[in-house]
XYZ file of C-alpha atoms in Angstrom:
175
model
C 123.225 249.339 93.104
C 125.677 251.934 93.877
C 128.473 251.370 95.658
C 126.646 252.625 98.399
C 124.010 250.335 98.109
C 124.285 247.017 99.495
C 122.713 243.773 97.745
C 119.486 243.014 99.349
C 119.122 239.269 100.684
C 116.241 237.412 101.415
C 117.160 234.414 103.988
C 114.501 231.867 104.506
C 114.545 229.209 107.383
C 112.192 227.783 109.677
C 114.722 227.721 112.456
C 115.434 231.014 114.114
C 118.366 230.590 115.446
C 119.760 229.716 112.037
C 118.707 233.510 110.680
C 120.221 234.861 114.048
C 123.429 233.294 113.469
C 123.082 234.352 109.418
C 122.447 238.159 110.149
C 125.123 238.119 112.588
C 127.366 236.886 109.630
C 126.146 238.839 106.816
C 124.590 242.075 108.335
C 127.880 244.060 107.745
C 127.956 243.418 103.994
C 123.813 243.120 102.943
C 120.621 244.437 103.340
C 119.142 241.578 104.873
C 115.590 240.806 104.929
C 114.419 237.258 106.760
C 111.351 235.044 106.544
C 110.386 231.836 108.845
C 108.393 230.546 106.032
C 107.846 230.293 102.322
C 104.478 232.404 102.427
C 106.455 235.038 104.355
C 109.302 235.092 102.109
C 106.643 235.500 98.915
C 105.324 238.160 100.879
C 108.683 239.900 101.330
C 109.205 239.454 97.862
C 106.251 241.162 96.640
C 107.466 244.134 98.900
C 111.074 244.443 98.214
C 113.469 244.299 95.543
C 115.672 241.307 96.176
C 118.490 240.288 94.424
C 119.317 237.071 96.112
C 116.951 234.653 98.049
C 118.702 232.043 99.989
C 116.197 229.137 101.253
C 116.807 226.249 103.700
C 115.223 223.170 101.900
C 113.039 221.543 104.593
C 110.320 223.578 106.021
C 107.119 222.833 107.191
C 104.211 223.661 104.799
C 106.244 224.673 101.795
C 110.001 223.101 100.906
C 112.873 225.301 99.794
C 112.240 223.822 96.287
C 108.789 224.549 96.316
C 109.535 228.057 97.280
C 112.234 228.585 94.416
C 110.129 227.458 91.739
C 107.236 230.133 92.766
C 110.009 232.288 92.926
C 111.426 231.660 89.639
C 107.833 232.217 88.025
C 107.098 235.271 89.988
C 110.282 236.799 90.210
C 112.367 235.652 87.553
C 115.200 238.245 88.264
C 116.226 237.138 91.855
C 119.255 234.633 92.029
C 118.296 231.422 94.176
C 120.311 229.713 96.336
C 119.003 226.611 98.478
C 121.061 225.764 101.716
C 120.579 222.653 103.861
C 121.653 220.259 106.183
C 120.315 217.278 104.276
C 121.923 216.865 101.414
C 119.735 214.382 99.328
C 120.594 214.187 95.414
C 116.899 214.257 94.755
C 116.298 217.645 96.296
C 119.228 218.908 94.493
C 118.029 218.065 91.001
C 114.715 219.259 91.600
C 116.078 222.475 93.193
C 118.240 222.459 89.929
C 115.234 221.869 87.366
C 112.402 223.321 88.852
C 113.859 226.407 90.861
C 116.311 227.745 88.362
C 119.158 227.281 91.022
C 122.400 229.408 90.970
C 123.937 227.506 94.213
C 123.310 224.395 96.388
C 125.236 224.928 100.024
C 125.313 222.675 102.996
C 125.086 223.173 106.776
C 126.956 223.752 108.088
C 128.684 226.495 105.878
C 131.740 228.304 105.924
C 131.410 231.770 106.642
C 133.883 232.934 104.239
C 132.752 230.773 101.238
C 128.897 231.963 102.090
C 129.924 235.576 102.109
C 131.733 234.869 98.966
C 128.840 233.208 97.309
C 126.490 235.772 97.941
C 128.346 238.611 96.517
C 129.118 236.594 93.517
C 125.204 236.010 93.463
C 124.489 239.497 93.794
C 127.154 240.455 90.941
C 125.358 237.974 88.789
C 121.957 239.944 89.232
C 123.694 243.155 88.669
C 125.149 241.458 85.166
C 121.871 240.302 84.493
C 120.103 243.468 84.815
C 122.904 245.259 82.702
C 122.491 242.742 80.039
C 118.431 243.076 80.017
C 119.137 246.860 80.026
C 121.662 246.761 77.047
C 119.309 244.410 74.798
C 116.720 246.956 75.459
C 118.545 249.967 74.515
C 120.001 248.051 71.592
C 116.538 247.238 70.557
C 115.013 250.964 70.691
C 118.320 252.031 68.648
C 117.700 249.202 65.813
C 113.758 250.468 65.963
C 114.769 254.229 65.540
C 116.921 253.422 62.733
C 114.537 251.352 60.980
C 112.169 254.024 61.213
C 114.695 256.943 60.050
C 115.855 254.596 57.387
C 112.247 254.235 56.254
C 111.650 257.858 56.256
C 114.269 258.727 54.012
C 113.756 258.859 50.060
C 114.164 255.474 48.861
C 114.777 254.104 52.097
C 112.916 250.753 51.532
C 115.373 250.334 48.382
C 118.289 251.204 51.090
C 117.170 248.497 53.397
C 117.021 246.076 50.828
C 120.290 246.621 49.178
C 121.613 246.298 52.936
C 120.086 243.036 53.365
C 121.480 241.951 50.277
C 124.862 243.260 50.888
C 125.009 241.695 54.175
C 123.599 238.151 52.610
C 126.780 238.129 49.707
C 129.125 239.182 52.858
C 127.646 236.235 54.948
C 128.096 233.878 51.873
C 131.983 235.180 51.592
C 132.583 234.611 55.086
C 131.105 231.088 54.740
C 133.359 230.278 51.617
């Protein structure tokens, strides 16, 4: 995300007035998408790159926990948040265990806190994406170095001696 790009947030609630209130609060800070059901949310996720999904827990057809379990399986990079007016510990545990929950927010929400949580969730998305890019780059680099060393005369010997030196260094560090 560049500095001009707003984080994409998907809000899911079966109550239109809740979505209307959230849009009023968040429209200047985020690129908003809304859904009134779990199925509609999954369709939006298939069509747009969503950074953060925030869903109500109690909805007809598919609970927030069920939705987030599917999101975790199909869109694992999306940061997942449940918000609900019904704080039931069983639902919280289920959401954490099955949905890979980032946060659990109760209704009514504190507007400043909600904006802050969503910004932190979007930042987490960015950090996770950066870690993945760096890991991929490192893997490619190590593969390239390995190929280069293997192409050198006595490359296999160099690798073997390097491994031996590394093992000696590890033994020294452990003692």
